[in-house]
Short mmCIF file of C-alpha atoms in Angstrom, two decimals:
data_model
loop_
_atom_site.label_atom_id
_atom_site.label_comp_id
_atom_site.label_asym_id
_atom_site.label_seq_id
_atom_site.Cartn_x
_atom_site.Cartn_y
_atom_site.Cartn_z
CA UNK A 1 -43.28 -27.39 -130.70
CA UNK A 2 -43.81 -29.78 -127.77
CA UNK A 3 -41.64 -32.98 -127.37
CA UNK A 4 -43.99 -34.77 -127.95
CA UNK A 5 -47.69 -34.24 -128.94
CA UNK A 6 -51.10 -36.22 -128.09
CA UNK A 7 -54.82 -35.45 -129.19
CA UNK A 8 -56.25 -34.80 -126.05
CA UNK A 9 -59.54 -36.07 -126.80
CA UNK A 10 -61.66 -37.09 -125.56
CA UNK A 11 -61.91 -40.16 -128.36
CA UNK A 12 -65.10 -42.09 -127.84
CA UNK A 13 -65.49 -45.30 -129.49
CA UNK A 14 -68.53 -47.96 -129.13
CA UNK A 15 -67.38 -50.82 -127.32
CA UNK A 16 -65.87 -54.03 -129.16
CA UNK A 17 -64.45 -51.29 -131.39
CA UNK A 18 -60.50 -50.40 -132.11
CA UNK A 19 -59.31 -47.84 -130.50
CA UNK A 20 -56.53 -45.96 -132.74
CA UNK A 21 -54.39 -43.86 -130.11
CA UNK A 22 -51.70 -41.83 -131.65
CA UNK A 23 -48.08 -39.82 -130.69
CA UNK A 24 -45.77 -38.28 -132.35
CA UNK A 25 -41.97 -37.19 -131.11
CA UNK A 26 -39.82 -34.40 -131.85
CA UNK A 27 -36.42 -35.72 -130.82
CA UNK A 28 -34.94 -38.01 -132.93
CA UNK A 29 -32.52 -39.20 -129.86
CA UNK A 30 -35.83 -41.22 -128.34
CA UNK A 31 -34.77 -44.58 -128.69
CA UNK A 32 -37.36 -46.49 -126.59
CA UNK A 33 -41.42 -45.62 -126.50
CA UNK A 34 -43.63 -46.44 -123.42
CA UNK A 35 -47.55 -46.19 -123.59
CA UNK A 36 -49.18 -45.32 -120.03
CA UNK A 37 -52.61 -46.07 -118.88
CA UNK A 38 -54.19 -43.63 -116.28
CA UNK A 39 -57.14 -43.67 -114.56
CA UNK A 40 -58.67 -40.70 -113.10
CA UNK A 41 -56.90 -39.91 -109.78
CA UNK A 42 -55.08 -42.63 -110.06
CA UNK A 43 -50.95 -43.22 -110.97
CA UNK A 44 -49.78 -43.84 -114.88
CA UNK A 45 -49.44 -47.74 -115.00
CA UNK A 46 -47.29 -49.32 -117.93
CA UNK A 47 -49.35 -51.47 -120.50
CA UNK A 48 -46.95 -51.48 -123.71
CA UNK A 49 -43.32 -50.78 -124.36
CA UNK A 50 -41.69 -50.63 -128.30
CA UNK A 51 -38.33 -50.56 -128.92
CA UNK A 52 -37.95 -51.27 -132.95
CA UNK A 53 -39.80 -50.16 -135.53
CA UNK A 54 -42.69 -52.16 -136.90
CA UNK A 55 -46.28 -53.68 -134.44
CA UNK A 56 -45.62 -55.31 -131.19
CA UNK A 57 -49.18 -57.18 -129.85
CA UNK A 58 -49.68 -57.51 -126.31
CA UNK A 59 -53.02 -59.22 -125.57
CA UNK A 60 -55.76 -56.85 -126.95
CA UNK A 61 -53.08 -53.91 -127.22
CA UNK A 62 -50.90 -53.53 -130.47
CA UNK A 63 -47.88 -50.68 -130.38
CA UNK A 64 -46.52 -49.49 -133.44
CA UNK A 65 -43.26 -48.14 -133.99
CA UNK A 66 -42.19 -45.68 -136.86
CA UNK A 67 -39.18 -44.18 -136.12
CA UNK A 68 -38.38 -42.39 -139.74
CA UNK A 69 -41.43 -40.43 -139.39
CA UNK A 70 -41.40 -40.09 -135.34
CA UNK A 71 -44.93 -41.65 -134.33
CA UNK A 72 -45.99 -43.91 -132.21
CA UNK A 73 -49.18 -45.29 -132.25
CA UNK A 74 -51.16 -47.70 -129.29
CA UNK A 75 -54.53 -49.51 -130.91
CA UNK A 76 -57.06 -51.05 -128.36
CA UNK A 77 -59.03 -54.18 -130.18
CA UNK A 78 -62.31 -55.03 -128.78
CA UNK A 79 -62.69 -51.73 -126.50
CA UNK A 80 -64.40 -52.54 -123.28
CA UNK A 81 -65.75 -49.46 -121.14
CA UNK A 82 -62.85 -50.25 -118.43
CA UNK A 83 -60.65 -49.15 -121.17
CA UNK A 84 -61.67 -45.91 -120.37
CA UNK A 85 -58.81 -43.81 -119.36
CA UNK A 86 -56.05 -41.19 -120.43
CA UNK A 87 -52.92 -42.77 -122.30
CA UNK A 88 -49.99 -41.38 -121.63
CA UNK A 89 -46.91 -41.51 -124.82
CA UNK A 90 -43.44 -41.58 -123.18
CA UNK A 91 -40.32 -41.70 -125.50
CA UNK A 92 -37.08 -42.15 -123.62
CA UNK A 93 -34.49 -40.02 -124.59
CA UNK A 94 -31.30 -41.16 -124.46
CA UNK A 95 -28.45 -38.66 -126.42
CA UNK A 96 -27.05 -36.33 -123.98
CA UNK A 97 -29.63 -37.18 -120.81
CA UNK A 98 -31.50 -39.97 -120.08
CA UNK A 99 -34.88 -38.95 -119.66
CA UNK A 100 -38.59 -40.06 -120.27
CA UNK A 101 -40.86 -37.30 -121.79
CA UNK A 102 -44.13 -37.75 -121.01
CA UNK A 103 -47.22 -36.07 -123.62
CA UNK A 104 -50.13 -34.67 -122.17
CA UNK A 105 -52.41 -37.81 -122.68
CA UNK A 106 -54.97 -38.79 -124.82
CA UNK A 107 -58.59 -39.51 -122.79
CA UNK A 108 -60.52 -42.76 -124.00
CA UNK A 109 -64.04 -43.31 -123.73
CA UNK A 110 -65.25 -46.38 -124.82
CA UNK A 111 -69.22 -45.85 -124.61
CA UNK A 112 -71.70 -49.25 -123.30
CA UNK B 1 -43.76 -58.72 -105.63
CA UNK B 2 -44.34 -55.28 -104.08
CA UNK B 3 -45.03 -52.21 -105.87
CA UNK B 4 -43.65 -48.83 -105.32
CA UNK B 5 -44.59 -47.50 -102.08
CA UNK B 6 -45.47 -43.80 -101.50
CA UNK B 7 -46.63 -41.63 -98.27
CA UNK B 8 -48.39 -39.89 -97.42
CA UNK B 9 -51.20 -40.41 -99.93
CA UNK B 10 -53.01 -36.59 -99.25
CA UNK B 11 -51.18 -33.75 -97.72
CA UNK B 12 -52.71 -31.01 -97.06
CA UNK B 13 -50.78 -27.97 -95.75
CA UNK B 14 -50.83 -24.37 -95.79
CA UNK B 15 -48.87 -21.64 -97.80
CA UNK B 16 -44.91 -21.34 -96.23
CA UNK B 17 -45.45 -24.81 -94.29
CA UNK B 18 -43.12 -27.42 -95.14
CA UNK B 19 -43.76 -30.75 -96.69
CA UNK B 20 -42.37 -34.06 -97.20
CA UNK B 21 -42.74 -37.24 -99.15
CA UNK B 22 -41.40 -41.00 -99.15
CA UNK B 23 -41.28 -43.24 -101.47
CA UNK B 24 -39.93 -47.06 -101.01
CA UNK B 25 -39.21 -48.46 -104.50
CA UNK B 26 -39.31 -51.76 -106.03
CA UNK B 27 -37.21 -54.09 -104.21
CA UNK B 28 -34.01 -54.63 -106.07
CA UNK B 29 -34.42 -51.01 -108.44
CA UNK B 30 -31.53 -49.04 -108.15
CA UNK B 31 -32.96 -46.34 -110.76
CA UNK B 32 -35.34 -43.75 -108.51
CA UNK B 33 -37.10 -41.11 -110.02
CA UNK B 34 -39.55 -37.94 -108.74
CA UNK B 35 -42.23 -36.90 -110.74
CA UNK B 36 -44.43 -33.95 -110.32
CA UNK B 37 -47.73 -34.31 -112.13
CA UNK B 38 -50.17 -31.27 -112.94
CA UNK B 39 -53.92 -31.90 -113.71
CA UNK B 40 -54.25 -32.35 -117.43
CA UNK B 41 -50.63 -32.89 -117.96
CA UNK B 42 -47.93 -35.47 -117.82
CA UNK B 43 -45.57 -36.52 -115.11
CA UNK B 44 -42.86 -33.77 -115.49
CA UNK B 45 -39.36 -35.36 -114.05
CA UNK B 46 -37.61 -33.48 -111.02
CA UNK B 47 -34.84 -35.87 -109.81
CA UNK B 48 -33.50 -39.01 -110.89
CA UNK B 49 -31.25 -41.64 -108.50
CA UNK B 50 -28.80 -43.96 -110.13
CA UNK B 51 -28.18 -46.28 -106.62
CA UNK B 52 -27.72 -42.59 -103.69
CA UNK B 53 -26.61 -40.39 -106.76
CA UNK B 54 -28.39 -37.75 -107.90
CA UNK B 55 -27.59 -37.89 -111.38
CA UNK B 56 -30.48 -35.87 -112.83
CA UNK B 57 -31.68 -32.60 -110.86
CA UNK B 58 -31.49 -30.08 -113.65
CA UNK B 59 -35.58 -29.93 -112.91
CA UNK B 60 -35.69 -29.43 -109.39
CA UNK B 61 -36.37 -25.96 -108.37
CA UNK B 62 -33.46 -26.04 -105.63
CA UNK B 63 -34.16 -23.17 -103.81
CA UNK B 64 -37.18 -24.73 -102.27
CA UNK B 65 -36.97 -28.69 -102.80
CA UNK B 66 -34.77 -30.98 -101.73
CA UNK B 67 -34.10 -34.66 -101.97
CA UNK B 68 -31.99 -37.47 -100.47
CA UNK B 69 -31.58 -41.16 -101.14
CA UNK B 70 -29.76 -42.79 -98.57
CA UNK B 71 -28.41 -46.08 -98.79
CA UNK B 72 -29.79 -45.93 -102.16
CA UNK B 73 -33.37 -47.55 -101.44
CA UNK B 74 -35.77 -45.03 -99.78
CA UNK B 75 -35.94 -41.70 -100.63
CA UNK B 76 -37.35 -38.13 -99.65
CA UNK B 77 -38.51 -35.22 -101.09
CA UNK B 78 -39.08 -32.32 -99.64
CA UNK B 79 -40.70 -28.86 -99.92
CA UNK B 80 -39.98 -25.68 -97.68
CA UNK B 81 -41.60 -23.22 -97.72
CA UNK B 82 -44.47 -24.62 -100.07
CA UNK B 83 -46.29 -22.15 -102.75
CA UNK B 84 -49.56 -22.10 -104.15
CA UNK B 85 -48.17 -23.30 -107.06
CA UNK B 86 -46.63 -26.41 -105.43
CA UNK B 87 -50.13 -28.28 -105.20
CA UNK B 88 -49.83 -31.17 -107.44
CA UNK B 89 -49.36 -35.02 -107.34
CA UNK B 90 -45.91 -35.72 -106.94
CA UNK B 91 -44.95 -39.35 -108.32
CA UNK B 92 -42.14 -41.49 -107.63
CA UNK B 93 -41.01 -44.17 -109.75
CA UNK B 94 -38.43 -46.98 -110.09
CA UNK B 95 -36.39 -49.05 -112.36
CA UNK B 96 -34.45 -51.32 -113.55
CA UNK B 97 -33.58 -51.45 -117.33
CA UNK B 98 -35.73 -49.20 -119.21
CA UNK B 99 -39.21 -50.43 -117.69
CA UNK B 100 -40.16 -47.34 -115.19
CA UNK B 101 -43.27 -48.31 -112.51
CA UNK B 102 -44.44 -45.53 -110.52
CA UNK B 103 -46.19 -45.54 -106.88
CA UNK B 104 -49.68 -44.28 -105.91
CA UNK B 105 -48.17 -40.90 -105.58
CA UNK B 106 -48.98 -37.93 -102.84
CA UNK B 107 -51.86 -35.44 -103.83
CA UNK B 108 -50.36 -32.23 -102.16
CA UNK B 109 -52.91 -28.85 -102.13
CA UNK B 110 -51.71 -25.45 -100.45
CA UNK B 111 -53.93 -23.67 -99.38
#
């Protein structure tokens, strides 16, 4: 079992839709989540960070946090085609190393 | 403010050449961190700097990389001899707290 596990996609949505991006962790000693945006050949840039569980909005970006069943989620509200990129899940582990563990990404494409 | 700072941006090199990378990080970040990122996958930790300690290099394949911090700003990693299997984009990243930025990064291919 991976760390932690993304759909790769891709997930196409129409634009102005919601995006519903989703993660789930395997270690339980993840005490901080980060979502990632990357564009192709580009670096990961940081959009959202959750720390508690329950929704933290951001903007057009909503993280939500549910720590009893391990999964993280990221939803996008009113797509827009620039949205278009890979999200990258990164839970930080913190019992016994201190470490962020990235998942392989989940590619957006929010169609015109 | 000034983002993380990485060079070159392409190397290319051939097989048994070696290679090296800089990275300048956020001003004021005394957390560094190396990243090596295959296509398709996520950035996959080799070293991390608290200040010039090396406090994470369980990841680092030692018998061919090595990296130094001195001073605890700059850093360098560096590759020798390079494989085949070396050509990715290698990331570096700062902190400070638990928010981690990372720098354009360095597409390496071996050819």
């Amino acid at each position: 079992q991976k760390e932690v596990e993304q759909n790769s996609g891709p997930l196409s949505v129409p634009e102005g839709a919601i995006a519903s991006l989703n993660c789930t962790y395997s270690d339980r000693g993840s005490q901080s989540f980060f979502w990632y945006r990357q564009y192709s050949g580009k670096s990961p840039e940081l959009i959202m960070s959750i720390y508690s569980n329950g929704d933290k909005e951001d903007g057009r970006f909503t993280a939500q946090l549910n720590k009893a069943s391990q999964y993280v989620s990221l939803l996008i509200r009113d797509s827009q085609p620039s949205d278009s990129a890979t999200y990258l899940c990164a839970p930080l582990k913190i019992v016994g190393t201190y470490k962020y563990i990235f998942g392989t990404g989940t590619r957006l494409k929010v169609l015109a | 403010e000034a983002g993380v700072v990485q060079s070159p941006r392409y190397k290319i090199i051939e097989k048994k050449q070696p290679v090296a990378f800089w990275c300048n990080p956020i001003s004021g970040h005394n957390t560094l961190y190396w990243y090596r990122q295959n296509l398709g996958q996520g950035p996959e930790l080799l070293i991390r700097y608290e200040n010039e300690e090396a406090v994470d290099d369980s990841q680092l394949p030692k018998d061919r990389f090595s990296a130094e911090r001195l001073k605890g700003v700059d850093s360098t990693l560096k590759i020798q001899p390079a494989e085949l299997g070396d050509s990715a984009v290698y990331l570096c990243a700062s902190s400070l707290g638990q928010q981690q930025f990372f720098g354009p990064g360095t597409r390496l291919t071996v050819l």
